[in-house]
Short mmCIF file of C-alpha atoms and ligand atoms in Angstrom, two decimals:
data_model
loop_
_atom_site.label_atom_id
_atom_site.label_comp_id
_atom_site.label_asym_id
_atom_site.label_seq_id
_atom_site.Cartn_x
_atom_site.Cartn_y
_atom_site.Cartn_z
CA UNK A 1025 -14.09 -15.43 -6.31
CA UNK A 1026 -14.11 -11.73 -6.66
CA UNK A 1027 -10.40 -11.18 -8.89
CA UNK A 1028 -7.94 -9.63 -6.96
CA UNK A 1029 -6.45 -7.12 -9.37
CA UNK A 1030 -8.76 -5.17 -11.14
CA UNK A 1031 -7.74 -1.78 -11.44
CA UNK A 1032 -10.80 0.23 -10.94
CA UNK A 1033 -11.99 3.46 -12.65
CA UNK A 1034 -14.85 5.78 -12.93
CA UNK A 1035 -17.07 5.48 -16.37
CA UNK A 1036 -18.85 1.75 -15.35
CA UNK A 1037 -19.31 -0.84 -17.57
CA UNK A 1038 -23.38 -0.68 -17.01
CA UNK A 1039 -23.24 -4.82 -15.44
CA UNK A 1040 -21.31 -5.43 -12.92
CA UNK A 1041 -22.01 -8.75 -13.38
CA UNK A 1042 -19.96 -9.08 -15.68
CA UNK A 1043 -17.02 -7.13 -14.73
CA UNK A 1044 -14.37 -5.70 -17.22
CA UNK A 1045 -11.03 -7.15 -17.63
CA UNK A 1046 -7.77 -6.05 -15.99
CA UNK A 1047 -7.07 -4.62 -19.56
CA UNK A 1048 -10.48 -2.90 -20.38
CA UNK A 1049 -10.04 -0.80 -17.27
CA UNK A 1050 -6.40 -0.09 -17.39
CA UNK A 1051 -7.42 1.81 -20.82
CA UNK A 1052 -10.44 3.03 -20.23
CA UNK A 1053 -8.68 4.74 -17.05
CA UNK A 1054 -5.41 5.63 -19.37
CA UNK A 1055 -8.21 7.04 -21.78
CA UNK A 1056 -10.24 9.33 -18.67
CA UNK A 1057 -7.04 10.50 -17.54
CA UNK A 1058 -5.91 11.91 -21.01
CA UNK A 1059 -9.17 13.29 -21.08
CA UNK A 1060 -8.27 15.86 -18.50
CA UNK A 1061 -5.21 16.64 -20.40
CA UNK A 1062 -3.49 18.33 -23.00
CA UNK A 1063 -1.40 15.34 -25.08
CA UNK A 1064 -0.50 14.41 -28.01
CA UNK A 1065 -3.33 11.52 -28.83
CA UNK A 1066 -0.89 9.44 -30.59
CA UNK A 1067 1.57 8.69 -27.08
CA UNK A 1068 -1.89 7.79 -25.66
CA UNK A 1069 -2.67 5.34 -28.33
CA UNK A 1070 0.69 4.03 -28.19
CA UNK A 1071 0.08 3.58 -24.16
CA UNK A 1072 -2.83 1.36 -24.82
CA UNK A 1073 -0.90 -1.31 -26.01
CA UNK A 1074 2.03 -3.47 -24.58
CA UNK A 1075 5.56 -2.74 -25.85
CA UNK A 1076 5.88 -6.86 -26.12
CA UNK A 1077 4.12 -9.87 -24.65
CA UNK A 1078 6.95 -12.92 -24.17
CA UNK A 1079 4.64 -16.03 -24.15
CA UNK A 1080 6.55 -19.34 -23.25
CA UNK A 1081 5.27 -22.98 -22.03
CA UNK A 1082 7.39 -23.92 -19.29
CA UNK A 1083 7.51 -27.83 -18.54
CA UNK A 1084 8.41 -29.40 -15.47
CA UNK A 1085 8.90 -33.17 -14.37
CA UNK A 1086 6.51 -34.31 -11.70
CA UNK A 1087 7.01 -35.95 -8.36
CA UNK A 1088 5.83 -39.01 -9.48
CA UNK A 1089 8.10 -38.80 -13.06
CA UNK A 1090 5.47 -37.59 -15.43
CA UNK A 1091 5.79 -34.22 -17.52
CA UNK A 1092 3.50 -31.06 -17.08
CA UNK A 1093 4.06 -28.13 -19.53
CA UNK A 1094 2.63 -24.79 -18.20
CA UNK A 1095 1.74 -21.24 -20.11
CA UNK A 1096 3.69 -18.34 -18.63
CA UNK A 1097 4.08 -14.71 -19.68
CA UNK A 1098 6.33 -11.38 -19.07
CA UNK A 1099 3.89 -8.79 -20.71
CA UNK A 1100 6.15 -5.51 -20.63
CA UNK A 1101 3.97 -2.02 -20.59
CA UNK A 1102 6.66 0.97 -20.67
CA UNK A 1103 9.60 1.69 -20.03
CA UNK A 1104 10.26 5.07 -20.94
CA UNK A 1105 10.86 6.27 -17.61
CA UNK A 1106 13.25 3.31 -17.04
CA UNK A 1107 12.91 -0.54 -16.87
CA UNK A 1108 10.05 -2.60 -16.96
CA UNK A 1109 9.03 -3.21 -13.38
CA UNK A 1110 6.08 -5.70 -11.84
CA UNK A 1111 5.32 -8.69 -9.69
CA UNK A 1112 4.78 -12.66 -11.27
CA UNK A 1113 2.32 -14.52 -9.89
CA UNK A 1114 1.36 -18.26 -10.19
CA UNK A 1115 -2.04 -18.88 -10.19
CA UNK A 1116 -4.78 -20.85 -12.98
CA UNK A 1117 -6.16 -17.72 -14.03
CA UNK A 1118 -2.99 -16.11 -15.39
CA UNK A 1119 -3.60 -15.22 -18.94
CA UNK A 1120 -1.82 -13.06 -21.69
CA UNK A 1121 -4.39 -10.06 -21.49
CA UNK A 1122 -4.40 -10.07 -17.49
CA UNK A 1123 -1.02 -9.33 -17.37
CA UNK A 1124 -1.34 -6.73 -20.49
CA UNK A 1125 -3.68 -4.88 -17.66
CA UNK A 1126 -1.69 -5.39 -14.72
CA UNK A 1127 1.50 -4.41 -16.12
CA UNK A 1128 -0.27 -0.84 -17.40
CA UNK A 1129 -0.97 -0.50 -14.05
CA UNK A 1130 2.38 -0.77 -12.72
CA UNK A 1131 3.57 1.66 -15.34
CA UNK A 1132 1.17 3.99 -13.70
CA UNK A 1133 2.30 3.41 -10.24
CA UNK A 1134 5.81 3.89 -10.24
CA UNK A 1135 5.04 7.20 -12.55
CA UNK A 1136 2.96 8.34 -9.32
CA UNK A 1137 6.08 7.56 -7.24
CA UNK A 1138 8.06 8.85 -9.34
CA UNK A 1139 9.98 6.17 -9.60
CA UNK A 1140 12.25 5.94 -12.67
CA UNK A 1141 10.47 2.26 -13.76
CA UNK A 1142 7.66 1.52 -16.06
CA UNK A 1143 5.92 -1.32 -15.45
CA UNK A 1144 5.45 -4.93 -16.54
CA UNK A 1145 3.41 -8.13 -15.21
CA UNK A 1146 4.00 -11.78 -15.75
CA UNK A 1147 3.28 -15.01 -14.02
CA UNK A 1148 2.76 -18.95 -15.18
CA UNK A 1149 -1.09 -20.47 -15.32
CA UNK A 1150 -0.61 -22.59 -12.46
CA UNK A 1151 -2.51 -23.62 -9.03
CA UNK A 1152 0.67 -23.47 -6.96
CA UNK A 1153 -0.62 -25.33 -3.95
CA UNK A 1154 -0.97 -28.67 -6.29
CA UNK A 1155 3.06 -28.39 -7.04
CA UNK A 1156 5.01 -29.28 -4.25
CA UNK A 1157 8.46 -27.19 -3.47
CA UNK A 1158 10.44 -29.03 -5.47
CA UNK A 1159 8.01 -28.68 -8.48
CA UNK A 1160 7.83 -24.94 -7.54
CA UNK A 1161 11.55 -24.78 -7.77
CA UNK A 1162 11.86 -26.58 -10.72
CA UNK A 1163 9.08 -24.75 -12.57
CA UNK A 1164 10.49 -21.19 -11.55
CA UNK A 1165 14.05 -21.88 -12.61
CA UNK A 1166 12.89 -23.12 -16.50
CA UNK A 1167 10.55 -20.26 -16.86
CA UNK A 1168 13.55 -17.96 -15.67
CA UNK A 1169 15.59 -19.76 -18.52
CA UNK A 1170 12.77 -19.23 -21.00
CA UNK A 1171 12.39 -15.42 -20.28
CA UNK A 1172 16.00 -14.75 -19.40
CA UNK A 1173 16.59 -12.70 -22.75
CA UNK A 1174 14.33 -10.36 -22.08
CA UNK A 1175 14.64 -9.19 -18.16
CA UNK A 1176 17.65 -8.16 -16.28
CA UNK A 1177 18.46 -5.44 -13.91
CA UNK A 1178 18.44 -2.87 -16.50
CA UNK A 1179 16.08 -4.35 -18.54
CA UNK A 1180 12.90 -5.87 -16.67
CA UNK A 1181 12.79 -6.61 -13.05
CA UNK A 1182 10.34 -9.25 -11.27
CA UNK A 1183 8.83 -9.27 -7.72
CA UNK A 1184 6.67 -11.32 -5.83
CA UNK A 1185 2.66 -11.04 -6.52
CA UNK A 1186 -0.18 -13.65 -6.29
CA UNK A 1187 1.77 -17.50 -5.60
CA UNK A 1188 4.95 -16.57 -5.37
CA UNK A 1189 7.06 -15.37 -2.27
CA UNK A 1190 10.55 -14.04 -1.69
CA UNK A 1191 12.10 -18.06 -1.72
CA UNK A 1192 10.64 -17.66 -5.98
CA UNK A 1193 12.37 -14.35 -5.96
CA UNK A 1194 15.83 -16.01 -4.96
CA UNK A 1195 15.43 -19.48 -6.88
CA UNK A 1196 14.66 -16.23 -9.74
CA UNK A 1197 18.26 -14.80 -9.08
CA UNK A 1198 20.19 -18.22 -8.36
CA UNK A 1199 19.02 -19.36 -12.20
CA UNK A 1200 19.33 -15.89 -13.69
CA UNK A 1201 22.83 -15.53 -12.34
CA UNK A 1202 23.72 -18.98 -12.87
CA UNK A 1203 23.56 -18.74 -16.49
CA UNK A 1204 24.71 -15.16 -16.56
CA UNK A 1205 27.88 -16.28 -14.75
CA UNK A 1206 27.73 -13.82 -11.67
CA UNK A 1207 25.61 -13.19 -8.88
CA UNK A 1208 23.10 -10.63 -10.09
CA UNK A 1209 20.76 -9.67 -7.34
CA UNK A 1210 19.50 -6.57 -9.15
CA UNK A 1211 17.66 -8.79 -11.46
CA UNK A 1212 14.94 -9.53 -9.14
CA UNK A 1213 13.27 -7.64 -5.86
CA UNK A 1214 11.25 -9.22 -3.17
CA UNK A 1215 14.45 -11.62 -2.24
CA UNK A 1216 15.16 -12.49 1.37
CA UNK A 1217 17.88 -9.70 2.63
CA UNK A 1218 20.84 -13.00 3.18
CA UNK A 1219 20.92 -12.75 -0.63
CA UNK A 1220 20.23 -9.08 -1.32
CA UNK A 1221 16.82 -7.96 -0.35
CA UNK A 1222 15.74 -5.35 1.22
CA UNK A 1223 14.93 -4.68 4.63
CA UNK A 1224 11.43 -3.41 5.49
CA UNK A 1225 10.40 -4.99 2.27
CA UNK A 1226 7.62 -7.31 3.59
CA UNK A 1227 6.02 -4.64 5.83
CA UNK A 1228 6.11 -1.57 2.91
CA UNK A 1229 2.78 -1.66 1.42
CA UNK A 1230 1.05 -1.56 4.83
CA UNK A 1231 3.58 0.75 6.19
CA UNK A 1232 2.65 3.28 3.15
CA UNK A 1233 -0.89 2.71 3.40
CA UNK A 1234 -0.48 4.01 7.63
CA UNK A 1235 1.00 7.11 5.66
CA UNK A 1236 -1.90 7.93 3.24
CA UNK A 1237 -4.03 6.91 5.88
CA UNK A 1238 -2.55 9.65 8.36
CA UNK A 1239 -2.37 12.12 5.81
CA UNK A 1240 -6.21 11.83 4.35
CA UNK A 1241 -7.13 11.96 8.37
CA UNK A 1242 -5.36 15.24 8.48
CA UNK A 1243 -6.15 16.74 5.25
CA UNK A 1244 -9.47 16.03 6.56
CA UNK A 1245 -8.92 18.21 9.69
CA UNK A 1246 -9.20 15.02 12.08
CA UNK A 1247 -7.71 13.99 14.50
CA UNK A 1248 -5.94 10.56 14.97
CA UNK A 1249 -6.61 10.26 18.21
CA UNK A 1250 -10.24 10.38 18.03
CA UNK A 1251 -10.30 8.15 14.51
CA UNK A 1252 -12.41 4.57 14.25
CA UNK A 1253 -10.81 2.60 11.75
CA UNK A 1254 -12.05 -0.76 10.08
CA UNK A 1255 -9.71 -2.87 8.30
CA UNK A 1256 -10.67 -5.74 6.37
CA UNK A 1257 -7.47 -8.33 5.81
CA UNK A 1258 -5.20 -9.17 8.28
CA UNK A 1259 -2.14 -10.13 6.18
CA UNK A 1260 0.78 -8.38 5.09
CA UNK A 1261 -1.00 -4.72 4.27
CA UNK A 1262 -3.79 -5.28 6.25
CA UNK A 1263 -2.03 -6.20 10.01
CA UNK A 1264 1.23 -3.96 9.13
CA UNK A 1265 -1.67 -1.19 8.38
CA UNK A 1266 -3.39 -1.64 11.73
CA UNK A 1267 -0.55 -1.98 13.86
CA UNK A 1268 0.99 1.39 12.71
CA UNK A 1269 -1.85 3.27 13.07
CA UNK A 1270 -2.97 1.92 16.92
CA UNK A 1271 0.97 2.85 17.49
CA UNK A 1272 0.23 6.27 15.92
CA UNK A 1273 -2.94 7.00 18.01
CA UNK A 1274 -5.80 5.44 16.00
CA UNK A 1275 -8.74 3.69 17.17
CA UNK A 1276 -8.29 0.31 15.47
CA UNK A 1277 -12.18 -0.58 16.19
CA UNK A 1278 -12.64 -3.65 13.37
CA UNK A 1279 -9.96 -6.11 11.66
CA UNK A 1280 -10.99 -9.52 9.56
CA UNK A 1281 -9.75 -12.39 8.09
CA UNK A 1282 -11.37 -14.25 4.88
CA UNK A 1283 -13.22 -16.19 7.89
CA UNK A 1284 -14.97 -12.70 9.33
CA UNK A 1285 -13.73 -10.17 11.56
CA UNK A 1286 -13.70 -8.83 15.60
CA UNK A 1287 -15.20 -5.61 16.50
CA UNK A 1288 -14.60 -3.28 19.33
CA UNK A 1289 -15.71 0.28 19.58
CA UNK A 1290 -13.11 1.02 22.32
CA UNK A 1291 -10.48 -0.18 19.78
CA UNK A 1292 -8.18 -3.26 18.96
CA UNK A 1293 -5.14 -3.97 20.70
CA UNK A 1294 -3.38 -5.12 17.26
CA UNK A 1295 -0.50 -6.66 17.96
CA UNK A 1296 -2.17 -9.59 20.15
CA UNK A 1297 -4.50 -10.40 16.88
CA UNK A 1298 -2.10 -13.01 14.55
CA UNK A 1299 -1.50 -11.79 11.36
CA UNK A 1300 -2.19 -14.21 8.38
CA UNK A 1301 1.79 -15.00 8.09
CA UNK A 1302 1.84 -15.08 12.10
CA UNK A 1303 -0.99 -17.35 11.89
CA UNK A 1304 -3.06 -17.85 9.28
CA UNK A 1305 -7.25 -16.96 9.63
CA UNK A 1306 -6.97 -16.98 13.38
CA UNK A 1307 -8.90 -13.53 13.74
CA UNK A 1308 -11.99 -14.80 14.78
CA UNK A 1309 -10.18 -16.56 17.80
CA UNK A 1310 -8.77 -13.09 19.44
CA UNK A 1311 -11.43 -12.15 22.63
CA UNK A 1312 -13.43 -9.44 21.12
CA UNK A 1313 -16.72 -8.08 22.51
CA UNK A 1314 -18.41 -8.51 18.87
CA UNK A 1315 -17.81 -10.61 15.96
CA UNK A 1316 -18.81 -9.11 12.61
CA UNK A 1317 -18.68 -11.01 8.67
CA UNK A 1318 -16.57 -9.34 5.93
CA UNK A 1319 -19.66 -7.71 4.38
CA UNK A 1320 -20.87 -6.03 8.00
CA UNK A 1321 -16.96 -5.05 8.50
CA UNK A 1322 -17.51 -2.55 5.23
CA UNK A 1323 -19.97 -1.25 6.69
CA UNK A 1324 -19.32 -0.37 9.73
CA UNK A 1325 -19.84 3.52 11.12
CA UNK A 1326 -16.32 4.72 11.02
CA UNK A 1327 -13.98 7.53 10.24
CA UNK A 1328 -11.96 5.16 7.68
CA UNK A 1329 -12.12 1.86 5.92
CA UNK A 1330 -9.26 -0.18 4.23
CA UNK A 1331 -10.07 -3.05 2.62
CA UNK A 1332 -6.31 -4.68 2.05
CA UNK A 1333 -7.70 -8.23 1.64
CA UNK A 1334 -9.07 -8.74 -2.38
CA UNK A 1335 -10.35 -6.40 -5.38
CA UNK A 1336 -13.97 -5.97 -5.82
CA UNK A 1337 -15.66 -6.02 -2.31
CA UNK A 1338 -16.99 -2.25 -2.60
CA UNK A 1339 -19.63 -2.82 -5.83
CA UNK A 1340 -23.09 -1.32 -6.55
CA UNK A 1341 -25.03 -3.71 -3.91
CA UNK A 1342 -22.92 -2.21 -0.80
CA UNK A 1343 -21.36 1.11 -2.16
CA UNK A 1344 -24.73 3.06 -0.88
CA UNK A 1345 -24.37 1.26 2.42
CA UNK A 1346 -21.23 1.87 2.98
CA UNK A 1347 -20.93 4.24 6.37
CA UNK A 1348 -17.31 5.54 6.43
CA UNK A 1349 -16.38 8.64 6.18
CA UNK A 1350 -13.15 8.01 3.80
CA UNK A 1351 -11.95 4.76 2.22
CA UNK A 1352 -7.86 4.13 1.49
CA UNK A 1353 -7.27 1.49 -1.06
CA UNK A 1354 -5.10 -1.00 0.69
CA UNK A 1355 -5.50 -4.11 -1.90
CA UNK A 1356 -5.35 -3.47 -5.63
CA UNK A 1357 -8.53 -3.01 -6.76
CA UNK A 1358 -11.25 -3.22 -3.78
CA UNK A 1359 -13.71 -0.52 -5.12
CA UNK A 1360 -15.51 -1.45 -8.89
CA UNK A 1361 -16.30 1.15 -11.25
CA UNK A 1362 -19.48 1.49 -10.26
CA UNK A 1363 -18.87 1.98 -6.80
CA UNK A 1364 -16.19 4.63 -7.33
CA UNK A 1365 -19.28 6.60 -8.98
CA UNK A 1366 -21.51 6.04 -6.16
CA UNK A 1367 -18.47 7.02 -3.75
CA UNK A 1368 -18.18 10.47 -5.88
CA UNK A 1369 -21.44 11.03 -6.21
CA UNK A 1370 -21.77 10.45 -2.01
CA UNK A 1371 -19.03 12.77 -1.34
CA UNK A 1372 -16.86 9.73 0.24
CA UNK A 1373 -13.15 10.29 -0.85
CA UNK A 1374 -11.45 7.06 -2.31
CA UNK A 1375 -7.66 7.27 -1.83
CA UNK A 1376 -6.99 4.99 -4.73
CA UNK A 1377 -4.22 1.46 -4.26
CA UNK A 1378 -1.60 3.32 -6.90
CA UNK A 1379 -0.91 5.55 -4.57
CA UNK A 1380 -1.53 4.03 -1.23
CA UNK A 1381 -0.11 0.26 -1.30
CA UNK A 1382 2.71 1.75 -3.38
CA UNK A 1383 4.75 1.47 -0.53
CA UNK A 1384 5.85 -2.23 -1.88
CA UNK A 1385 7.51 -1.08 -5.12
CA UNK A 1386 8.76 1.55 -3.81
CA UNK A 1387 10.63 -0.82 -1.06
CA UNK A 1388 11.71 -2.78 -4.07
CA UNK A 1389 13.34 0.23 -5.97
CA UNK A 1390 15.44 0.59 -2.74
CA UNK A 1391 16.01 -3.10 -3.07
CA UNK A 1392 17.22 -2.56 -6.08
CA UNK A 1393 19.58 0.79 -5.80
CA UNK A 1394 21.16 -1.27 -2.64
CA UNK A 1395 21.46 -4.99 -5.15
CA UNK A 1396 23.22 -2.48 -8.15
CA UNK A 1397 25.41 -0.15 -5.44
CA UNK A 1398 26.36 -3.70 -3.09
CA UNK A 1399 25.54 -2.05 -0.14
CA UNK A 1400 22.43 -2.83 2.67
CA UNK A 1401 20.80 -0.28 4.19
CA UNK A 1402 19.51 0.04 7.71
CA UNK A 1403 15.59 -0.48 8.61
CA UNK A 1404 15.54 2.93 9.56
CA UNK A 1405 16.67 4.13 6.81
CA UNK A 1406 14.36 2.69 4.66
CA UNK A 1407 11.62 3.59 6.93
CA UNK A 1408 12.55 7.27 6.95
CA UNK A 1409 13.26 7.14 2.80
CA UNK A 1410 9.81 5.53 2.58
CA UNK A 1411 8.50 8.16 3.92
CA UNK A 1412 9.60 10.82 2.24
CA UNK A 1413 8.86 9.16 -0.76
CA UNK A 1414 5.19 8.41 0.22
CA UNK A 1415 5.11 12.45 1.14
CA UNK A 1416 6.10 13.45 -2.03
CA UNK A 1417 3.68 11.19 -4.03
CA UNK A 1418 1.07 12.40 -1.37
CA UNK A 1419 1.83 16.22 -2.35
CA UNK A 1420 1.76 15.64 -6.38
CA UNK A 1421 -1.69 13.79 -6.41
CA UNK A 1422 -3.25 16.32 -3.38
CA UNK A 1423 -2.02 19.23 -5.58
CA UNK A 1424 -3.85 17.80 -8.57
CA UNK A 1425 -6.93 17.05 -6.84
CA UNK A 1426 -7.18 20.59 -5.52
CA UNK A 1427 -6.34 22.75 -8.64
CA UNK A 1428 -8.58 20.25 -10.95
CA UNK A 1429 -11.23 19.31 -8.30
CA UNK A 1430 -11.41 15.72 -9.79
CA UNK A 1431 -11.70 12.30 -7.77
CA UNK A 1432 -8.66 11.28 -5.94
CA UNK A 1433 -8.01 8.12 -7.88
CA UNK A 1434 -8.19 10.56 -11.35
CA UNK A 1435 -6.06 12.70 -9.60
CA UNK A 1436 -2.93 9.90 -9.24
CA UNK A 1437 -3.91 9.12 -12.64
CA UNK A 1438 -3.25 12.24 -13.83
CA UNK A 1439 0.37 12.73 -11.88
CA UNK A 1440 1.32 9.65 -13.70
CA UNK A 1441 0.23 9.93 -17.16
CA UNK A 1442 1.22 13.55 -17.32
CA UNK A 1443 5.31 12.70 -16.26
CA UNK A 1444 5.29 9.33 -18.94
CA UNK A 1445 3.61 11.38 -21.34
CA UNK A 1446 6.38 14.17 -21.01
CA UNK A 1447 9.29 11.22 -21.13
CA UNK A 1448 7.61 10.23 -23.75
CA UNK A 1449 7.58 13.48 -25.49
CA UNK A 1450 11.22 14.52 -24.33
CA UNK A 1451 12.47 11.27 -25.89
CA UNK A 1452 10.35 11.19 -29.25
CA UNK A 1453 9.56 8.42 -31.31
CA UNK A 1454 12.44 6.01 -33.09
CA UNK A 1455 11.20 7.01 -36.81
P1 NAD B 2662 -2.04 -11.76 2.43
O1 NAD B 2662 -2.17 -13.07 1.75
O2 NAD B 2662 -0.86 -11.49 3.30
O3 NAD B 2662 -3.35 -11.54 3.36
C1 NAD B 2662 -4.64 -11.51 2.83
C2 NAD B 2662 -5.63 -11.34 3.98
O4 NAD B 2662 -6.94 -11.22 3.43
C3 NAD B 2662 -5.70 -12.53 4.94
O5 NAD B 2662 -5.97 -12.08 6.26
C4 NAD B 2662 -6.90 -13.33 4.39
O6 NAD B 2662 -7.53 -14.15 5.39
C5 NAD B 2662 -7.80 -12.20 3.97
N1 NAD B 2662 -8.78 -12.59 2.95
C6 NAD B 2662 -8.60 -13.43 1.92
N2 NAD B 2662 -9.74 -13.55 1.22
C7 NAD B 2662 -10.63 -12.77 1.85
C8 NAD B 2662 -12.00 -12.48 1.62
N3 NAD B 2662 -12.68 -13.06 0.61
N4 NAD B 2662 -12.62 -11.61 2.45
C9 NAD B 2662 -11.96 -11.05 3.47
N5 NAD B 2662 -10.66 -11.30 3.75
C10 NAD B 2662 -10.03 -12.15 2.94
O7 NAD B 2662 -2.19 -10.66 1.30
P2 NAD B 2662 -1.53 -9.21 1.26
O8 NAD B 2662 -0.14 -9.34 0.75
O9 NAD B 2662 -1.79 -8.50 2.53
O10 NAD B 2662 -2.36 -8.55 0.07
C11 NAD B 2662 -3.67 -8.01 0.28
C12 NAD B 2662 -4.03 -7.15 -0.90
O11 NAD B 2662 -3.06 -6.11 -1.04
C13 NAD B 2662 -4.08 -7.83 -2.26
O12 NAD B 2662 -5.05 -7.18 -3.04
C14 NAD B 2662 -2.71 -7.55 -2.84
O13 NAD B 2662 -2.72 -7.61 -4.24
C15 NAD B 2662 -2.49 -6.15 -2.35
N6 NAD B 2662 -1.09 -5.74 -2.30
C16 NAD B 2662 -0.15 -6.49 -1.68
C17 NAD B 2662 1.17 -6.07 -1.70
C18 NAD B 2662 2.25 -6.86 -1.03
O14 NAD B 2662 3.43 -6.65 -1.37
N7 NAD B 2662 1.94 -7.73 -0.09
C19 NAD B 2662 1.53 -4.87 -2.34
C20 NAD B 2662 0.53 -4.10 -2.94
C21 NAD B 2662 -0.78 -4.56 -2.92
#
């Protein structure tokens, strides 16, 4: 299975056979982006590493009365800029340097949001679909226990990734706040809204993708109206994605699922296709005058492409295939190293995932200002503060681009390493 989280960069590893870890290209990325500027080498050595990795084996009785122990981690990145911030997942691959990588990257894309978090991944090596809910219960509220010292609302706050949904996130809170002995929403983001998460929350990281996706078709003096767009994943990015931007005029003309995808030239009508949470892989049974696979789907002759389904579909077999005219990173990693070079070297802009899917932290810092000041907002409002926020982020990497005529993806890279650099800077080191 390609892995669904690589960060990608420029400067390949030579074999993408083999591709590099989460880690290797969270640094060698850090490491490009310092490249292009002027700071102090040590904070950059001190960003390759993790401020602390909490390893803890979580064990858990069994339906049928025996006892499992599990391996779970909380690496924490930064948090200069504020506290550690970043998703948990459940899933057998989880491992100690994995999260390392992924919880760079989060540092990286709250700094392009500007959001006052640094970032942090954890999750338990588990298949979650062999544990049944009461296992999954049981298993989240131990490793809670085992990590409670070191998160907390001021201190390191989980969200939902890979295996793990908002009913994790409150079984999170309940045994945080349990032991704590209040009711601590703050601790956690990604909850259902009855106990203190936000609304708009499930539909952000689509909803901010629409955004970039708007703003690269404009910035690119098209027009909307006349815009073919392929999107490959019909889930939470990938449908909330499509449906926004056939409201706002675009020409929705491909959508898949992992089984393959429909195609129509005279566009979509998106909101009669299920989504996966609607109903799951059920793409292929919406009346479409072509079908296409996932591989024919990225290549496809249109304006845009966002794949929002897994990392690593654009590599060096399809990258010089690839027809559209401009790619937006809805999942977290889709394009490999290699392809991001064949992209730059094509002329194809890459909006890169930090920026676009940021829409879902971003969500969960509201979550989180609304859990600490005990007070809900309105949908609207969260739409409308989204969207500044997106607009700002937008404006900081497009002005970097521009004045240092670098990729797009080096371009968030650079808005975020230059503000944690200067926090880091501002604050200087504890001799
Ligand atoms: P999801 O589970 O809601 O939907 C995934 C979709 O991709 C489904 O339609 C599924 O059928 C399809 N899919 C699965 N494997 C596929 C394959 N091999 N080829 C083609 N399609 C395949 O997932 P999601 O939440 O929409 O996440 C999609 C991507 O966006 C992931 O990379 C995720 O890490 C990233 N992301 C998600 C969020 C979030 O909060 N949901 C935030 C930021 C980034």
């Amino acid at each position: 299975m390609a892995t669904s989280s690589t960060p990608s960069s420029d400067e390949p590893a030579e074999d993408e056979a083999e591709p590099e870890s989460a880690l290797e290209t969270a640094r060698r990325q850090l490491q490009h982006a310092a490249d292009h500027l002027d700071i102090d080498p040590n904070i950059v050595e001190r960003l390759k590493h993790p401020r602390g990795v909490h390893e803890v084996t979580v064990p858990i009785e069994r339906d049928d009365g025996t006892v499992d122990v599990f391996t779970g981690y909380r690496a924490q990145h930064d948090s200069v800029r504020g506290p550690f911030k970043g998703g948990l997942r459940y899933h057998p691959e989880v491992t100690r340097d994995e999260c390392v990588g992924l919880g760079m990257w989060m540092t990286w894309k709250c700094a392009v949001m500007d959001l006052p978090f640094g970032g942090a991944k954890g999750g338990i090596a588990v298949n979650p679909k062999e544990l049944s809910d009461d296992e999954k219960e049981q298993l989240t509220r131990r490793f809670t226990e085992e990590i409670r010292d070191v998160i907390g609302p001021t201190v390191d706050i989980p969200a939902p990734d890979m295996g793990t949904d908002p009913q994790t996130m409150a079984w999170l809170m309940d045994a945080y706040s349990m032991q704590e002995g209040e009711t601590i929403p703050g601790v956690v983001t990604g909850k259902p809204p009855i106990v203190g998460g936000s609304k708009g929350r499930d539909g952000a990281p689509g909803r901010s993708v629409a955004i970039i996706v708007r703003e690269a078709i404009d910035y690119y003096d098209k027009d909307i109206k006349v815009t073919d767009v392929a999107i490959q994943g019909y889930g939470s990015v990938g449908s909330n994605a499509a449906r926004l931007l056939d409201e706002w005029g675009a020409n929705i003309v491909a959508v898949s699922d992992v089984n393959g995808g429909v195609y129509d030239t005279n566009g979509l009508d998106t909101h009669s296709i299920p989504s996966h949470h609607e109903e799951p892989e059920a793409v292929l049974g919406h009346d479409a005058p072509e079908t296409v696979t996932n591989d024919e789907l990225l290549e496809l002759d249109v304006d845009v492409l966002v794949p929002a389904a897994i990392g690593n579909v654009l590599t060096a077999d399809n990258a010089g295939e690839i027809d559209a005219d401009l790619i937006i990173e809805g999942a977290n990693g889709p394009t490999t190293s290699t392809a991001s070079e064949i992209f730059a070297e094509r002329g194809i802009p890459v909006i890169p995932d930090i920026l676009a899917n940021a829409g879902g932290v971003t969500v969960s810092y509201f979550e989180w200002l609304q859990d600490i000041n005990r007070r809900a907002w309105s949908l609207e409002r969260v739409n409308d503060e989204l969207e500044t926020e997106m607009l700002t982020a937008w404006k900081a990497v497009r002005e970097e681009f521009e004045a240092r005529e670098v990729t797009w993806r080096d371009a968030a890279y650079i808005v975020a390493l230059s503000r944690i650099a200067e926090a880091h800077d501002t604050r200087g080191l504890w001799p």
